[in-house]
Coordinates of C-alpha atoms and ligand atoms in Angstrom, one line a residue:
M20 CA 4.0 9.0 -3.9
S21 CA 2.0 7.5 -6.7
T22 CA -1.0 5.3 -5.8
V23 CA -0.6 1.8 -7.2
V24 CA -3.6 0.1 -5.5
E25 CA -7.0 1.7 -5.1
V26 CA -9.8 -0.1 -3.3
R27 CA -13.2 1.6 -2.9
A28 CA -16.3 0.0 -1.3
V29 CA -15.1 -3.4 -2.3
S30 CA -17.1 -6.5 -1.5
V31 CA -16.6 -10.2 -2.2
S32 CA -19.1 -13.0 -1.8
R33 CA -18.3 -16.7 -1.6
S34 CA -21.0 -19.3 -1.9
G35 CA -23.6 -16.6 -1.5
R36 CA -22.1 -15.2 1.7
R37 CA -20.4 -11.8 2.0
V38 CA -16.8 -12.4 3.1
L39 CA -15.5 -8.8 2.4
Q40 CA -17.7 -5.8 2.9
D41 CA -17.1 -2.1 2.1
V42 CA -13.4 -2.3 2.1
D43 CA -11.5 1.0 1.3
L44 CA -7.8 1.3 1.1
D45 CA -5.0 2.9 -0.9
L46 CA -1.4 1.8 -1.4
A47 CA 1.5 3.8 -2.8
A48 CA 4.4 2.5 -4.8
G49 CA 7.1 1.5 -2.4
E50 CA 4.7 1.0 0.5
W51 CA 4.3 -2.3 2.6
L52 CA 0.8 -3.0 3.9
A53 CA 0.2 -5.8 6.3
V54 CA -3.2 -7.4 6.3
V55 CA -4.0 -9.0 9.6
G56 CA -7.0 -10.4 11.4
P57 CA -8.4 -13.7 12.7
N58 CA -9.0 -16.9 10.7
G59 CA -11.7 -16.3 8.1
A60 CA -11.6 -12.5 8.4
G61 CA -11.1 -12.2 4.6
K62 CA -7.4 -11.6 4.2
T63 CA -7.0 -14.2 1.4
S64 CA -10.2 -13.0 -0.3
L65 CA -8.8 -9.4 -0.4
L66 CA -5.5 -10.7 -2.0
H67 CA -7.4 -12.8 -4.5
A68 CA -9.6 -9.8 -5.4
L69 CA -6.5 -7.7 -6.0
A70 CA -5.0 -10.5 -8.2
G71 CA -8.3 -10.8 -10.2
L72 CA -8.8 -14.4 -9.0
V73 CA -12.2 -13.7 -7.4
R74 CA -15.0 -11.4 -8.6
A75 CA -15.4 -8.3 -6.5
G76 CA -18.0 -5.5 -6.3
G77 CA -17.0 -1.9 -5.9
R78 CA -13.9 -0.2 -7.5
L79 CA -10.5 -1.9 -7.7
R80 CA -7.5 -0.6 -9.5
V81 CA -4.0 -2.3 -9.5
A82 CA -1.4 -0.3 -11.4
G83 CA -4.3 1.4 -13.2
L84 CA -5.9 -1.9 -14.3
D85 CA -9.2 -3.3 -13.2
P86 CA -8.5 -6.9 -12.2
G87 CA -12.1 -7.9 -12.9
S88 CA -11.9 -7.0 -16.6
T89 CA -8.3 -7.4 -17.5
S90 CA -6.8 -10.6 -18.9
R91 CA -4.9 -12.9 -16.5
R92 CA -1.8 -12.5 -18.6
R93 CA -1.8 -8.7 -18.5
M94 CA -2.6 -8.6 -14.8
S95 CA 0.3 -11.0 -14.2
R96 CA 2.8 -8.4 -15.6
V97 CA 1.9 -6.0 -12.8
V98 CA 0.8 -8.1 -9.8
A99 CA 2.1 -11.4 -8.5
L100 CA 0.6 -13.6 -5.8
M101 CA 2.5 -15.9 -3.5
P102 CA -0.4 -18.2 -2.5
Q103 CA -0.9 -19.7 0.9
Q104 CA -1.4 -23.2 -0.6
P105 CA 0.7 -23.4 -3.7
V106 CA -0.2 -25.9 -6.4
V107 CA 2.9 -27.5 -7.9
P108 CA 2.6 -28.6 -11.5
E109 CA 3.7 -32.3 -11.8
G110 CA 7.2 -32.9 -13.2
F111 CA 8.5 -29.3 -12.8
S112 CA 12.0 -28.8 -11.3
V113 CA 12.7 -25.9 -8.9
R114 CA 14.4 -23.9 -11.6
E115 CA 11.5 -24.5 -14.1
L116 CA 8.9 -23.5 -11.5
V117 CA 10.8 -20.2 -10.8
A118 CA 11.2 -19.6 -14.5
L119 CA 7.4 -20.0 -14.9
G120 CA 7.2 -16.5 -13.4
R121 CA 8.7 -15.1 -16.7
T122 CA 5.8 -16.4 -18.8
P123 CA 3.6 -13.2 -18.7
H124 CA 6.5 -11.2 -20.1
R125 CA 7.3 -13.5 -23.0
S126 CA 5.6 -13.3 -26.4
R127 CA 3.3 -16.3 -27.0
W128 CA 5.9 -18.4 -28.9
G129 CA 9.0 -16.6 -27.5
S130 CA 11.7 -18.6 -25.9
E131 CA 13.7 -17.8 -22.8
T132 CA 16.0 -14.8 -23.2
A133 CA 19.4 -14.4 -21.5
R134 CA 17.8 -11.8 -19.2
D135 CA 15.1 -14.3 -18.2
R136 CA 17.8 -16.9 -17.4
D137 CA 19.9 -14.4 -15.5
L138 CA 17.0 -13.2 -13.4
V139 CA 16.0 -16.8 -12.5
E140 CA 19.6 -17.7 -11.5
H141 CA 19.8 -14.5 -9.4
L142 CA 16.6 -15.4 -7.6
L143 CA 17.8 -19.0 -7.0
V144 CA 21.0 -17.7 -5.4
R145 CA 19.2 -15.0 -3.4
L146 CA 16.6 -17.5 -2.0
H147 CA 19.3 -20.2 -1.3
L148 CA 17.8 -22.6 -3.8
T149 CA 20.8 -23.3 -6.1
D150 CA 21.5 -26.7 -4.5
L151 CA 17.8 -27.6 -5.1
A152 CA 17.5 -26.1 -8.6
G153 CA 17.3 -29.5 -10.4
R154 CA 15.0 -31.2 -7.8
P155 CA 11.4 -32.0 -8.7
A156 CA 9.5 -29.3 -6.9
A157 CA 7.0 -31.8 -5.7
T158 CA 9.7 -33.4 -3.5
L159 CA 10.4 -30.2 -1.5
S160 CA 9.7 -29.6 2.2
G161 CA 7.0 -27.0 2.9
G162 CA 9.6 -24.3 3.7
E163 CA 11.7 -25.0 0.6
L164 CA 8.6 -24.8 -1.5
Q165 CA 7.5 -21.5 0.0
R166 CA 10.8 -20.0 -1.1
V167 CA 10.4 -21.4 -4.6
V168 CA 6.9 -20.0 -4.9
L169 CA 8.2 -16.6 -3.8
G170 CA 10.9 -16.9 -6.4
R171 CA 8.3 -17.5 -9.1
A172 CA 6.3 -14.4 -7.9
L173 CA 9.4 -12.2 -7.9
A174 CA 10.4 -13.5 -11.4
Q175 CA 7.2 -11.8 -12.6
E176 CA 8.9 -8.5 -11.7
P177 CA 5.5 -7.2 -10.4
R178 CA 4.8 -3.6 -9.3
V179 CA 2.5 -5.1 -6.6
L180 CA 3.5 -8.2 -4.7
L181 CA 0.8 -10.1 -2.8
L182 CA 2.0 -12.4 -0.1
D183 CA -0.4 -14.8 1.6
E184 CA 1.2 -16.1 4.8
P185 CA 4.7 -15.9 3.2
T186 CA 6.6 -17.2 6.3
S187 CA 4.2 -19.8 7.7
A188 CA 6.5 -22.7 6.9
L189 CA 9.8 -21.0 7.3
D190 CA 12.3 -21.3 10.2
L191 CA 13.4 -18.1 12.0
G192 CA 16.4 -17.4 9.8
H193 CA 14.6 -18.0 6.5
Q194 CA 11.7 -15.8 7.7
Q195 CA 14.0 -12.9 8.2
D196 CA 15.9 -13.6 5.1
V197 CA 12.9 -13.8 2.8
L198 CA 11.2 -10.7 4.3
D199 CA 14.5 -8.8 4.1
L200 CA 14.8 -9.7 0.4
V201 CA 11.3 -8.4 -0.2
A202 CA 12.0 -5.2 1.8
G203 CA 15.1 -4.7 -0.3
L204 CA 13.0 -4.8 -3.5
Q205 CA 10.5 -2.6 -1.9
R206 CA 13.1 0.1 -1.4
E207 CA 15.2 -0.4 -4.6
Q208 CA 12.3 -1.0 -7.1
D209 CA 9.5 0.9 -5.4
L210 CA 7.7 -2.4 -5.1
A211 CA 4.3 -2.2 -3.3
V212 CA 3.7 -5.1 -0.9
V213 CA 0.5 -6.4 0.5
A214 CA 1.2 -9.2 3.0
A215 CA -1.4 -11.3 4.9
M216 CA 0.4 -12.5 8.1
H217 CA -0.5 -14.1 11.4
D218 CA 2.7 -13.2 13.1
L219 CA 1.8 -9.8 14.3
T220 CA 5.3 -8.9 15.6
L221 CA 6.9 -9.7 12.2
A222 CA 4.0 -8.1 10.3
G223 CA 4.4 -4.8 12.3
H224 CA 8.2 -4.9 11.9
Y225 CA 8.1 -4.8 8.1
A226 CA 4.9 -2.9 7.4
D227 CA 4.5 0.8 6.9
R228 CA 0.8 0.4 7.5
M229 CA -1.5 -2.4 8.9
V230 CA -5.1 -3.1 8.0
L231 CA -6.9 -5.2 10.7
L232 CA -9.9 -7.1 9.3
E233 CA -12.7 -8.7 11.2
Q234 CA -15.5 -10.6 9.6
G235 CA -14.8 -9.0 6.2
R236 CA -14.6 -5.4 7.4
V237 CA -11.7 -3.0 8.1
V238 CA -11.6 -2.4 11.8
V239 CA -8.5 -0.1 11.6
D240 CA -6.0 1.1 8.9
A241 CA -3.1 2.7 10.6
R242 CA 0.6 2.6 11.5
P243 CA 1.7 -0.7 13.2
G244 CA 2.2 1.1 16.6
E245 CA -1.5 2.1 16.6
V246 CA -2.9 -1.3 15.4
L247 CA -0.7 -3.4 17.7
A248 CA -2.5 -2.3 20.9
E249 CA -3.6 -4.7 23.6
P250 CA -7.3 -3.8 24.0
L251 CA -7.8 -3.8 20.2
L252 CA -6.1 -7.2 19.7
R253 CA -7.8 -8.8 22.7
G254 CA -11.2 -7.8 21.3
V255 CA -10.7 -8.8 17.7
Y256 CA -8.7 -12.0 18.3
D257 CA -10.5 -13.0 21.6
A258 CA -7.0 -13.8 22.9
R259 CA -4.8 -13.0 25.9
V260 CA -1.9 -11.0 24.5
E261 CA 0.7 -8.6 25.8
V262 CA 2.3 -5.9 23.6
V263 CA 5.8 -5.0 24.6
P264 CA 7.4 -1.9 23.1
R265 CA 10.8 -2.6 21.6
P266 CA 13.2 -0.4 19.7
S267 CA 12.5 -2.4 16.6
G268 CA 8.7 -2.0 17.1
P269 CA 6.0 -3.6 19.3
A270 CA 6.3 -7.3 20.1
V271 CA 3.0 -9.1 20.4
I272 CA 3.3 -12.0 22.9
P273 CA 0.6 -14.6 23.6
V274 CA 0.1 -14.9 27.4
G275 CA -0.8 -18.3 29.1
S276 CA -4.0 -18.6 31.0
G277 CA -2.1 -18.6 34.3
A278 CA -0.4 -15.2 33.7
Ligands
ATP1593 N1 -14.4 -20.9 -2.1 C1 -15.1 -20.6 -1.0 N2 -16.3 -21.0 -0.8 C2 -17.0 -20.7 0.3 N3 -16.5 -19.9 1.3 C3 -15.3 -19.5 1.1 C4 -14.5 -19.8 0.0 N4 -13.3 -19.2 0.2 C5 -13.3 -18.6 1.4 N5 -14.5 -18.7 1.9 C6 -14.9 -18.2 3.2 O1 -14.7 -16.8 3.2 C7 -14.3 -16.4 4.5 C8 -13.0 -15.6 4.4 O2 -11.9 -16.5 4.0 P1 -10.5 -16.0 3.8 O3 -9.7 -17.3 3.3 O4 -10.4 -14.8 2.9 O5 -10.0 -15.7 5.2 P2 -8.6 -15.4 5.8 O6 -8.7 -14.2 6.7 O7 -7.5 -15.5 4.8 O8 -8.4 -16.7 6.8 P3 -7.1 -17.5 7.3 O9 -6.5 -16.7 8.3 O10 -7.8 -18.7 8.0 O11 -6.3 -17.9 6.2 C9 -14.2 -17.6 5.4 O12 -15.3 -17.7 6.2 C10 -14.1 -18.7 4.4 O13 -14.7 -19.9 4.9

């Protein structure tokens, strides 16, 4: 399998403080990596470094490009970020917002092609957004907007898809639907996925590998079955949890104080 993301001794500082330190990881095309860890562990910082949105020390390569020295437009053709807190441009409809994802592929003055339009329509259907297509994006609920923002990221046709808490606002059915859609693209198009997620059961179910971060450092990089282990999670999250083996993978269950 070909390596599409290479991270070597990467560090990130914010406001003079190290928030990522000595991070090493590789990702192959068609692989799904879940990034997990407590609040403030550095998950978003890692995704932003991969997208070239924050300056990082060390060596980073995404589809062969160095995010630190490559133009935003060029990076956007190979890597797409679905952010945790999307900013919605004023006055944009749902369809227009999804279509924005095509911008990096268009020539500077080029207009929308038939293929651009077809892809956008396909994504609107697939994300159950056709009824909302004409609505101002600013009027959507949190879960509706999350699907629109995923649509915009997928419209970029990236080789690497970065998902920052992609299901935090979604109901149960839409969580599965959205992650199944991404898993389908992972298989069909060899899409590499890096997903920061707090739902450890869901993260483990879809991921080939999981990286557990704590205070900016990688604690473990392994298969979900090895990362989702009670002693490890109790220690890193300072939480009461039970891990129950299931045919579909380990289920991580928070346990009340009386248990
Ligand atoms: N712009 C910034 N200025 C200063 N500190 C920042 C900035 N952005 C992030 N940080 C800090 O960097 C650390 C890592 O933040 P990051 O958002 O990467 O964590 P996270 O693992 O994604 O957290 P969460 O699970 O809460 O989303 C945190 O301590 C955060 O306060």
